[in-house]
Amino acid sequence: MLKPDKHTNPVLSIVNIAGLIIEQLKNNEIVSYDDLLNKLVHLTSESVQDVFLYSLSFLYLLDKIEYIADLDALRMKI
């Protein structure tokens, strides 16, 4: 999934979307899930919805983000 092939769109790759997520979380300390998804759709395309969860999972596994259940929001870990 992380390994690109000839059909991979670099803009919609998991690594690129993860970078955009980090950029958004650096600009805003806490971002709601829906706001983050809408911002990424605005920056890229509707197709980002296919890889959004994979990118969040990638960042979560690397211990870079945390999920705040009460707010349905995400925050960068320090």
PDB file of C-alpha atoms in Angstrom:
ATOM      1  CA  MET A   1       0.000   0.000   0.000  1.00  0.00           C
ATOM      2  CA  LEU A   2       2.853   2.410   0.732  1.00  0.00           C
ATOM      3  CA  LYS A   3       4.920   1.100  -2.151  1.00  0.00           C
ATOM      4  CA  PRO A   4       4.132   3.141  -5.279  1.00  0.00           C
ATOM      5  CA  ASP A   5       3.544   1.571  -8.651  1.00  0.00           C
ATOM      6  CA  LYS A   6       2.803   2.996 -12.077  1.00  0.00           C
ATOM      7  CA  HIS A   7      -0.857   3.607 -11.149  1.00  0.00           C
ATOM      8  CA  THR A   8      -0.134   5.562  -7.959  1.00  0.00           C
ATOM      9  CA  ASN A   9      -1.198   9.191  -7.971  1.00  0.00           C
ATOM     10  CA  PRO A  10       1.484  10.971  -5.905  1.00  0.00           C
ATOM     11  CA  VAL A  11      -0.999  13.605  -4.712  1.00  0.00           C
ATOM     12  CA  LEU A  12      -3.284  10.911  -3.292  1.00  0.00           C
ATOM     13  CA  SER A  13      -0.586   8.682  -1.829  1.00  0.00           C
ATOM     14  CA  ILE A  14      -0.808   7.799   1.851  1.00  0.00           C
ATOM     15  CA  VAL A  15       2.492   9.489   2.627  1.00  0.00           C
ATOM     16  CA  ASN A  16       1.462  12.757   0.926  1.00  0.00           C
ATOM     17  CA  ILE A  17      -1.962  12.828   2.617  1.00  0.00           C
ATOM     18  CA  ALA A  18      -0.282  12.112   5.959  1.00  0.00           C
ATOM     19  CA  GLY A  19       1.957  15.116   5.323  1.00  0.00           C
ATOM     20  CA  LEU A  20      -1.057  17.303   4.585  1.00  0.00           C
ATOM     21  CA  ILE A  21      -2.711  16.084   7.795  1.00  0.00           C
ATOM     22  CA  ILE A  22       0.398  16.999   9.804  1.00  0.00           C
ATOM     23  CA  GLU A  23       0.453  20.419   8.138  1.00  0.00           C
ATOM     24  CA  GLN A  24      -3.181  21.037   9.109  1.00  0.00           C
ATOM     25  CA  LEU A  25      -2.587  19.892  12.674  1.00  0.00           C
ATOM     26  CA  LYS A  26       0.443  22.188  12.991  1.00  0.00           C
ATOM     27  CA  ASN A  27      -1.691  25.154  11.919  1.00  0.00           C
ATOM     28  CA  ASN A  28      -4.536  24.277  14.307  1.00  0.00           C
ATOM     29  CA  GLU A  29      -3.880  22.533  17.591  1.00  0.00           C
ATOM     30  CA  ILE A  30      -7.116  20.503  17.557  1.00  0.00           C
ATOM     31  CA  VAL A  31      -9.038  19.747  14.359  1.00  0.00           C
ATOM     32  CA  SER A  32     -12.322  17.880  14.173  1.00  0.00           C
ATOM     33  CA  TYR A  33     -12.425  14.785  12.023  1.00  0.00           C
ATOM     34  CA  ASP A  34     -15.000  16.213   9.594  1.00  0.00           C
ATOM     35  CA  ASP A  35     -13.239  19.573   9.272  1.00  0.00           C
ATOM     36  CA  LEU A  36      -9.954  17.838   8.512  1.00  0.00           C
ATOM     37  CA  LEU A  37     -11.537  15.633   5.868  1.00  0.00           C
ATOM     38  CA  ASN A  38     -13.313  18.608   4.264  1.00  0.00           C
ATOM     39  CA  LYS A  39     -10.074  20.605   4.198  1.00  0.00           C
ATOM     40  CA  LEU A  40      -8.220  17.736   2.511  1.00  0.00           C
ATOM     41  CA  VAL A  41     -11.008  17.341  -0.049  1.00  0.00           C
ATOM     42  CA  HIS A  42     -10.683  21.062  -0.764  1.00  0.00           C
ATOM     43  CA  LEU A  43      -6.883  20.798  -1.118  1.00  0.00           C
ATOM     44  CA  THR A  44      -6.865  17.668  -3.292  1.00  0.00           C
ATOM     45  CA  SER A  45     -10.052  16.018  -4.584  1.00  0.00           C
ATOM     46  CA  GLU A  46     -12.988  13.859  -3.529  1.00  0.00           C
ATOM     47  CA  SER A  47     -10.782  10.810  -4.056  1.00  0.00           C
ATOM     48  CA  VAL A  48      -8.874  11.638  -0.853  1.00  0.00           C
ATOM     49  CA  GLN A  49     -11.706   9.976   1.080  1.00  0.00           C
ATOM     50  CA  ASP A  50     -10.390   6.608  -0.107  1.00  0.00           C
ATOM     51  CA  VAL A  51      -6.994   7.044   1.566  1.00  0.00           C
ATOM     52  CA  PHE A  52      -7.889   9.377   4.457  1.00  0.00           C
ATOM     53  CA  LEU A  53      -8.381   6.619   7.027  1.00  0.00           C
ATOM     54  CA  TYR A  54      -5.252   4.804   5.890  1.00  0.00           C
ATOM     55  CA  SER A  55      -3.245   8.001   6.354  1.00  0.00           C
ATOM     56  CA  LEU A  56      -4.718   8.561   9.820  1.00  0.00           C
ATOM     57  CA  SER A  57      -3.919   4.977  10.749  1.00  0.00           C
ATOM     58  CA  PHE A  58      -0.370   5.405   9.447  1.00  0.00           C
ATOM     59  CA  LEU A  59       0.161   8.505  11.613  1.00  0.00           C
ATOM     60  CA  TYR A  60      -1.494   6.860  14.620  1.00  0.00           C
ATOM     61  CA  LEU A  61       0.751   3.807  14.341  1.00  0.00           C
ATOM     62  CA  LEU A  62       3.787   6.096  14.200  1.00  0.00           C
ATOM     63  CA  ASP A  63       2.463   7.736  17.406  1.00  0.00           C
ATOM     64  CA  LYS A  64       2.272  11.176  15.769  1.00  0.00           C
ATOM     65  CA  ILE A  65      -1.414  11.928  16.384  1.00  0.00           C
ATOM     66  CA  GLU A  66      -3.992  11.202  19.031  1.00  0.00           C
ATOM     67  CA  TYR A  67      -7.748  10.946  18.788  1.00  0.00           C
ATOM     68  CA  ILE A  68      -9.935  12.861  21.245  1.00  0.00           C
ATOM     69  CA  ALA A  69     -13.151  10.855  21.466  1.00  0.00           C
ATOM     70  CA  ASP A  70     -15.187  13.450  23.372  1.00  0.00           C
ATOM     71  CA  LEU A  71     -14.638  16.046  20.642  1.00  0.00           C
ATOM     72  CA  ASP A  72     -14.340  13.668  17.673  1.00  0.00           C
ATOM     73  CA  ALA A  73     -11.108  15.489  16.908  1.00  0.00           C
ATOM     74  CA  LEU A  74      -7.413  14.908  16.299  1.00  0.00           C
ATOM     75  CA  ARG A  75      -4.327  16.468  17.849  1.00  0.00           C
ATOM     76  CA  MET A  76      -0.583  16.229  17.188  1.00  0.00           C
ATOM     77  CA  LYS A  77       1.452  14.498  19.852  1.00  0.00           C
ATOM     78  CA  ILE A  78       4.444  16.411  21.128  1.00  0.00           C
TER      79      ILE A  78
END
